[in-house]
Coordinates of C-alpha atoms and ligand atoms in Angstrom, one line a residue:
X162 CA -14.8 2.9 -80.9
X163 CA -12.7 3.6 -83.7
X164 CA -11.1 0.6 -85.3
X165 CA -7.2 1.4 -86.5
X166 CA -6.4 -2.1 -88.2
X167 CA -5.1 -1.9 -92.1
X168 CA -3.4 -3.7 -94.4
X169 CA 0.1 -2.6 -96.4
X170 CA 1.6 -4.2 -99.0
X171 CA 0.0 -7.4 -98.1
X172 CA 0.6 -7.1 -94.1
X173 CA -1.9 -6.8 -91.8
X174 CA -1.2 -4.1 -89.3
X175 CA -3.3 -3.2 -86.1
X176 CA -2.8 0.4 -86.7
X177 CA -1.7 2.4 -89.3
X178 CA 1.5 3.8 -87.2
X179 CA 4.4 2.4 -88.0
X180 CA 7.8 3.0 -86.7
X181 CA 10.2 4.9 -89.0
X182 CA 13.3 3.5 -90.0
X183 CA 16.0 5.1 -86.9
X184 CA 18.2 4.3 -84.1
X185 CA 15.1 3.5 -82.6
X186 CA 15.2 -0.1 -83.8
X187 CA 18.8 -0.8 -82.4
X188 CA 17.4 -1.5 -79.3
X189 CA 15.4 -4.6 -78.9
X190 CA 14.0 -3.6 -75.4
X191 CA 12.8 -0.4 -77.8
X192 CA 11.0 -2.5 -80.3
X193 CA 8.9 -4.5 -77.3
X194 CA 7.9 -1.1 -76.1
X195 CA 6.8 0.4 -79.8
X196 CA 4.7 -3.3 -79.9
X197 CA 3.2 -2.8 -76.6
X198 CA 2.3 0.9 -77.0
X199 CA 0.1 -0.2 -80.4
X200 CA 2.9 0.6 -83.2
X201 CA 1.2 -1.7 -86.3
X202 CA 5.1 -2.7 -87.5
X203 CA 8.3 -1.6 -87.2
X204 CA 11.3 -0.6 -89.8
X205 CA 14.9 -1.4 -88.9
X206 CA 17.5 1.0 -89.1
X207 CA 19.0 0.4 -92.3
X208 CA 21.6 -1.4 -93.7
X209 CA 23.6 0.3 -96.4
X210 CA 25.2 -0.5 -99.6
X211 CA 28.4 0.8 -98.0
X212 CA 28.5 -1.6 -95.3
X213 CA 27.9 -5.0 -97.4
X214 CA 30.4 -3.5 -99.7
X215 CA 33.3 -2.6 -97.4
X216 CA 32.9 -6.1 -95.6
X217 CA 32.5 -7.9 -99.4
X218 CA 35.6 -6.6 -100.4
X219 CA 38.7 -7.7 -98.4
X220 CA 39.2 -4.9 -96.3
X221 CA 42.7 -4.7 -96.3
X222 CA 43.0 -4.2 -100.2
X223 CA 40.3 -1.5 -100.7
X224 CA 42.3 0.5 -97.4
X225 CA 45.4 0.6 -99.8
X226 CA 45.5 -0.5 -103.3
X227 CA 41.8 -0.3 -104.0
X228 CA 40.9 2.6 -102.2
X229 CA 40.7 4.7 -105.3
X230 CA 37.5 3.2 -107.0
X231 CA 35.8 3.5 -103.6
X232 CA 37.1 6.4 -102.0
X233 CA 33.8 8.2 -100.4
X234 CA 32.8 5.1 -98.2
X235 CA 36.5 4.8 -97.0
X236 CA 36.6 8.4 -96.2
X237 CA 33.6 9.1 -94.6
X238 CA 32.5 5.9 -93.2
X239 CA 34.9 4.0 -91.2
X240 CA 32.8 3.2 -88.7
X241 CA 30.6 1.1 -90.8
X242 CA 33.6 -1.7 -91.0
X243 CA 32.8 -2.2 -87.6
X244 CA 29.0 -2.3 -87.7
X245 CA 29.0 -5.7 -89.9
X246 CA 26.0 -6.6 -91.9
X247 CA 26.5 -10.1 -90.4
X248 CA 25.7 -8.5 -87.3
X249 CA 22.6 -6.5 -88.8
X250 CA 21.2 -10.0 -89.6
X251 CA 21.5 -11.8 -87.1
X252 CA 20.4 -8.7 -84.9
X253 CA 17.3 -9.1 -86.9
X254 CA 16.6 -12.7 -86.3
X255 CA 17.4 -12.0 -82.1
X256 CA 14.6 -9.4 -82.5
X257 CA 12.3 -11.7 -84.9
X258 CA 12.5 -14.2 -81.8
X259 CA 11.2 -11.6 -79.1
X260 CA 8.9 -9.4 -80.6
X261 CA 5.4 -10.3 -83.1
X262 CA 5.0 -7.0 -84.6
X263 CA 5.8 -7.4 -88.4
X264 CA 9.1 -6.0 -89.3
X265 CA 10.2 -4.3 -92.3
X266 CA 13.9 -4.6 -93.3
X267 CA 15.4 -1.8 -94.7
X268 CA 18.1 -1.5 -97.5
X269 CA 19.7 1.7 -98.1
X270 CA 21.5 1.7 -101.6
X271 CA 21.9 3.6 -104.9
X272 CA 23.1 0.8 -107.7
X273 CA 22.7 -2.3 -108.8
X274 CA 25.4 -5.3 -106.8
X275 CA 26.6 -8.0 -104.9
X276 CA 25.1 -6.6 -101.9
X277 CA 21.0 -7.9 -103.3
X278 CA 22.2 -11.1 -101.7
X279 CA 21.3 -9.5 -98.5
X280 CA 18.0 -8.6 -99.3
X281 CA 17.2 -12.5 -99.0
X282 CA 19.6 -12.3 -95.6
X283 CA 17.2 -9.7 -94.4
X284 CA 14.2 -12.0 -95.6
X285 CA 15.9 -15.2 -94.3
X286 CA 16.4 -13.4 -90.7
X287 CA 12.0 -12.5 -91.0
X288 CA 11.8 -9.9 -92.2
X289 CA 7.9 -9.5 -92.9
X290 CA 8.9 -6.9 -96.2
X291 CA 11.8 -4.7 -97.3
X292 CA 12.0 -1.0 -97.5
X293 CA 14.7 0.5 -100.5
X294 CA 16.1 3.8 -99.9
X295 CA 17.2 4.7 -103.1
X296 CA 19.0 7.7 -101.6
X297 CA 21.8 9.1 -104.2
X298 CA 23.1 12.5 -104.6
X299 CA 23.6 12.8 -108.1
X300 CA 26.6 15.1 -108.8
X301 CA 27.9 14.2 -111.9
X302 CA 27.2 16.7 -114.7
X303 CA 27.5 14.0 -117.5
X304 CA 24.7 11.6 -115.9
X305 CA 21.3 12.6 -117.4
X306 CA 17.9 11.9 -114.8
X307 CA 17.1 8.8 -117.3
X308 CA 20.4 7.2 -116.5
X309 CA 19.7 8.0 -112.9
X310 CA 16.3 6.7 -113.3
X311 CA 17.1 3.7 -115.2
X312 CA 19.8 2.9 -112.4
X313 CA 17.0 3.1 -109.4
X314 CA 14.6 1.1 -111.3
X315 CA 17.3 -1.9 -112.1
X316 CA 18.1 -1.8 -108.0
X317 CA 14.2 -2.2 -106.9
X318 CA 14.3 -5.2 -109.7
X319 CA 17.3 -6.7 -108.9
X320 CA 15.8 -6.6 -105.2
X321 CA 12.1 -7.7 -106.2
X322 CA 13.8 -10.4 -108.1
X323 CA 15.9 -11.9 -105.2
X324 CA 13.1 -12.0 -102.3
X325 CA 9.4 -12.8 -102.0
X326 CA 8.4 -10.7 -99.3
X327 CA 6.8 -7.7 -100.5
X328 CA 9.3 -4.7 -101.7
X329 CA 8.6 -1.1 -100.7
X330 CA 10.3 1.9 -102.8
X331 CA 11.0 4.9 -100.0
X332 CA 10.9 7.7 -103.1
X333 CA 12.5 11.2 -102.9
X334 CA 10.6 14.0 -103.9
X335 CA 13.7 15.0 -106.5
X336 CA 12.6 13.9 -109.5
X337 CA 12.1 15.3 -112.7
X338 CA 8.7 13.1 -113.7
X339 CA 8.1 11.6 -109.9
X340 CA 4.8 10.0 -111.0
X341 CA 6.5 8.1 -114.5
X342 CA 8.9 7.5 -112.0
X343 CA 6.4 5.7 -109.8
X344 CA 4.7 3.9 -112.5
X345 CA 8.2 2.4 -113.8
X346 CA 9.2 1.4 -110.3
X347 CA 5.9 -0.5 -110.2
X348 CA 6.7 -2.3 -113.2
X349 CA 10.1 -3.0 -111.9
X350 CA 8.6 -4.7 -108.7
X351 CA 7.2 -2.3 -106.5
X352 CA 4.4 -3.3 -104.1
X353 CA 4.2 0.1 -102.3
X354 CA 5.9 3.2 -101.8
X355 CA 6.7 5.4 -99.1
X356 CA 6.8 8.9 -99.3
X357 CA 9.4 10.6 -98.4
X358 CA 12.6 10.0 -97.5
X359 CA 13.7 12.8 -95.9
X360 CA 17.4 14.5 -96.1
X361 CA 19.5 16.0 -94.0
X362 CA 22.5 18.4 -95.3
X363 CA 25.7 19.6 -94.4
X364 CA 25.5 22.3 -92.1
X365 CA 28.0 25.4 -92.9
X366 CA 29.4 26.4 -89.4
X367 CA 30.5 29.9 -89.6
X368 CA 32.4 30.0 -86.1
X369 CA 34.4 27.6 -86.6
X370 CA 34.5 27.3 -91.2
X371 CA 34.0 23.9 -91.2
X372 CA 31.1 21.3 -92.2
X373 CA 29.6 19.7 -89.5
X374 CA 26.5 16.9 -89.5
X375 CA 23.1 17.8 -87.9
X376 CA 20.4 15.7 -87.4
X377 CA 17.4 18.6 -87.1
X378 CA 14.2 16.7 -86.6
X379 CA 10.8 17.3 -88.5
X380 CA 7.8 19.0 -87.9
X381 CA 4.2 18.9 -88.5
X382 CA 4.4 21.9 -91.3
X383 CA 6.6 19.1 -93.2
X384 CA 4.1 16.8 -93.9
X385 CA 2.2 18.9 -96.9
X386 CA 4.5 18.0 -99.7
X387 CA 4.2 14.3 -98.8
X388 CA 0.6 14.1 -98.9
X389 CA 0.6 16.6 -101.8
X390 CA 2.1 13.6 -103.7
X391 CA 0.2 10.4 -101.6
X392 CA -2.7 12.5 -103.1
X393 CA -1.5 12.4 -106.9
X394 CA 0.0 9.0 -106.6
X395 CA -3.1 7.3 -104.8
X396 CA -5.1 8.3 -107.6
X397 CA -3.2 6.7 -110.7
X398 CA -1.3 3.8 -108.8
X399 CA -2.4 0.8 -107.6
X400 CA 0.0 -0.2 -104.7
X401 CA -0.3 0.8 -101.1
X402 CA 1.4 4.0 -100.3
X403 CA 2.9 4.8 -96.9
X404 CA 3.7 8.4 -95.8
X405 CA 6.6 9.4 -93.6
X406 CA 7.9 13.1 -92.5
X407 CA 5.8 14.9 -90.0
X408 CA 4.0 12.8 -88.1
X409 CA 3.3 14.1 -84.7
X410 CA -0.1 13.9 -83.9
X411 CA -3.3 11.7 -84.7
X412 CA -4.2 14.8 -86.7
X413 CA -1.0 14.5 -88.8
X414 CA -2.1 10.7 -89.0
X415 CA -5.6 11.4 -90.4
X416 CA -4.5 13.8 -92.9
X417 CA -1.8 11.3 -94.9
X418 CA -4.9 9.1 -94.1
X419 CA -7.5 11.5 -96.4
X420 CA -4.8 12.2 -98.9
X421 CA -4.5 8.2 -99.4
X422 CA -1.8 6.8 -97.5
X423 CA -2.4 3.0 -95.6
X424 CA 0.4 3.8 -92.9
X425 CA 1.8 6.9 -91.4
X426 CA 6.0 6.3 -90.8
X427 CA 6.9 8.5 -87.7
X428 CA 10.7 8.6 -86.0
X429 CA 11.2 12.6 -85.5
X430 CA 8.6 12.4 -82.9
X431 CA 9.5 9.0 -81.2
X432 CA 13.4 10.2 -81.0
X433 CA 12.3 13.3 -79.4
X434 CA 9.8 12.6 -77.0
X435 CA 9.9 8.7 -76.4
X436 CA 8.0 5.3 -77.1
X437 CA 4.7 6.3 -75.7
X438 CA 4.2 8.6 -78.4
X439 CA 2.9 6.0 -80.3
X440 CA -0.1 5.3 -78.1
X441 CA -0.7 9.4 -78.2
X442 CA -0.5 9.0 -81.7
X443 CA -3.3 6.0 -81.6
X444 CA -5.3 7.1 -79.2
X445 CA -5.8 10.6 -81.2
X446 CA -6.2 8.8 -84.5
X447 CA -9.3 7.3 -82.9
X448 CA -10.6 10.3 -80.6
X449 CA -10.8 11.7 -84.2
X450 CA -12.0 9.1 -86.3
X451 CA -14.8 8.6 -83.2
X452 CA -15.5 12.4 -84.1
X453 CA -16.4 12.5 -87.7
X454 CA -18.6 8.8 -87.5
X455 CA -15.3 6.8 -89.0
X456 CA -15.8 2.9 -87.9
X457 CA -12.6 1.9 -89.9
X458 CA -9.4 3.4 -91.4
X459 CA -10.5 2.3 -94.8
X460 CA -13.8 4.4 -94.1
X461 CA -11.9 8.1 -94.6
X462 CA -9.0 6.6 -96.7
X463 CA -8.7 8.9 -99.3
X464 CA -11.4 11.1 -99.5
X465 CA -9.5 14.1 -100.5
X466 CA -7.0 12.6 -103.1
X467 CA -6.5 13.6 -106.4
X468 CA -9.6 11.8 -107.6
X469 CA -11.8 12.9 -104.7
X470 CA -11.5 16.0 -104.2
X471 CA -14.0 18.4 -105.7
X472 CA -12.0 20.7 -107.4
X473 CA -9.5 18.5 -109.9
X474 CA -6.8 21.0 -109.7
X475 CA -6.3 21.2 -106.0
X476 CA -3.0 19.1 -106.1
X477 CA -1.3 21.4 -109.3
X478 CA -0.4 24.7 -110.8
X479 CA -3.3 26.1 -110.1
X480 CA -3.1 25.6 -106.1
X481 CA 0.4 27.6 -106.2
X482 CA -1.4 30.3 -108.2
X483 CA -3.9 30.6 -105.8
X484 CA -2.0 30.2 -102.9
X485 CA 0.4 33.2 -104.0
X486 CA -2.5 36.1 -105.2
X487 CA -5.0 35.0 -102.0
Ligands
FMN926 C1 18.3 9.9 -86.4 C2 17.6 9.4 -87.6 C3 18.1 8.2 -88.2 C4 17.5 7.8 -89.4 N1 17.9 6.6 -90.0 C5 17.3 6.2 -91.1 C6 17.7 5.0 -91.7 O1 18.6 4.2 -91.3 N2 17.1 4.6 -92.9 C7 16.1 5.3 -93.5 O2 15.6 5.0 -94.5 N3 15.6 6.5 -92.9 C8 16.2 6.9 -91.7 N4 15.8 8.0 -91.1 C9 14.6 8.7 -91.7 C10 13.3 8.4 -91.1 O3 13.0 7.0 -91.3 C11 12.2 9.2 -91.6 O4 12.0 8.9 -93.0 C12 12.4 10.7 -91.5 O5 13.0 11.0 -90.3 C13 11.1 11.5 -91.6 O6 10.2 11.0 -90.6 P1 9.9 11.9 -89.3 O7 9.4 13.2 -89.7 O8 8.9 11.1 -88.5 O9 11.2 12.0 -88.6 C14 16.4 8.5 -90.0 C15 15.9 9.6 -89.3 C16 16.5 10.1 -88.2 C17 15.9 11.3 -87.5

């Protein structure tokens, strides 16, 4: 029988399937049934910049006098004055108490502040590592992608610097030079990456001419550009990768798995269709490791990334050529 344990970023998981940061985690009695169904770690819903910021400032000023320099969080999130990052933590360490899968804290920001102080909140509360979603949409035309850049890599330092628990970098595939990109963020403290974050846009109503909010949940077809880049990456990086967008089967599993990735993220799937997914999810993982002689996840890990794959252009140009005149 197949055996599905693995390590990320230091963490030793008893399967590769982890739990993708989602409303998922808000529910303890959710998290107890991802770690009885074989999930190897969970990520918590995320706490965002916004949040820490709104409750750091007093309230009552930035609603009035202040609201000018912070007007998009005031607008659009007033609900998050209400969903304290207080409570986030010590939500955390109620869940720590009741569950023994490792958890992975995750921080959802886009510039350097005050708010790194609850990185070591998140760590304090046990938190096995932290996830950074480094989720910006950059808008200004004056801001060149090395400003953007250089802004990302001082948040994952400033983060690194203020925890010891290992700090993973949830990338975007919209950058200019992704894999410089990479290689800078691991200079700047990153012990793995997960790829990718994925985003959701406003949705143009024509009924009714307004702007409405979807979430539209992913499937399987989204997983090639991930693994397209777990490929490149796992070739020229040294830190764990994780993948994450498109995980619905064990056969969506095993493939992140051959392009390189240690863990497979799923939520899409969980949201949709319940916990016991994850055991599906497991239990195909290992029907098909069983099938092609695989004893161990490190066994397949890989075999068709950038460096393994017979034919050194499969992951550039030249596929996209090919793919267009076949
Ligand atoms: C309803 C919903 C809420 C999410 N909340 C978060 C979040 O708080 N932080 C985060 O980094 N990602 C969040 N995500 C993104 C997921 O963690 C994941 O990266 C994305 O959904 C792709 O994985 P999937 O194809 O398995 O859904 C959310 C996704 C969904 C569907």
């Amino acid at each position: 029988m197949a055996d599905l344990k693995t390590t990320f970023v230091g963490l030793s998981l008893r399967s590769p399937v982890i739990v993708g940061a989602s409303p998922i985690s808000r529910r303890i009695e959710n998290i107890q049934a991802v770690e009885e169904a074989g999930a190897g770690a969970v990520v918590i819903y995320s706490l965002f910049q916004e949040q820490i910021e709104i409750e750091t400032r007093d309230v009552d000023e930035a609603l009035s006098v202040g609201s000018e320099t912070f007007p998009e969080a005031l607008t659009y999130f007033p609900k998050l004055q209400h969903a304290g990052p207080k409570e986030h933590v010590m939500w955390i360490e109620k869940t720590r108490k009741r569950v023994s899968i490792p958890l992975i804290g995750s921080l959802n920001a886009y510039s350097v502040g005050n708010w790194v102080n609850y990185a070591k909140q998140l760590e304090s509360a046990g938190c096995d590592a932290l996830e950074l979603n480094l989720y910006a949409v950059q808008t200004d035309p004056q801001k060149t992608s090395s400003a953007v850049e250089e802004e990302a890599l001082a948040v994952i330092s400033s983060v690194k610097n203020a925890v010891n628990v290992p700090v993973v970098v949830k990338l975007s595939p919209f950058y200019t030079a992704l894999a410089n990109f990479a290689r800078r963020a691991v200079e700047a403290g990153a012990d793995g990456f997960v790829l990718f974050n994925r985003f959701y846009q406003p949705v143009v109503d024509v009924e009714t001419e307004s702007l409405s909010t979807k979430i539209i949940y992913s499937s399987p077809n989204e997983r090639h550009l991930p693994a397209r880049w777990i490929a490149i990456l796992s070739a020229q990086l040294e830190v764990d990768l994780g993948a994450s967008t498109g995980v619905h089967s064990g056969k969506d599993a095993a493939a992140y798995i051959l392009a390189g990735a240690k863990t497979v993220q799923t939520a899409s799937c969980i949201l949709q269709r319940g916990v016991e997914v994850v055991k599906r999810i497991n239990s195909e993982l290992a029907d098909w490791m069983d099938s092609k002689g695989y004893e161990s996840v490190e066994h397949f890990r890989g075999k068709l990334d950038s460096k393994s794959v017979s034919d050194p252009f499969a992951f550039e140009r030249a596929h996209y050529i090919k793919a267009l005149l076949s």
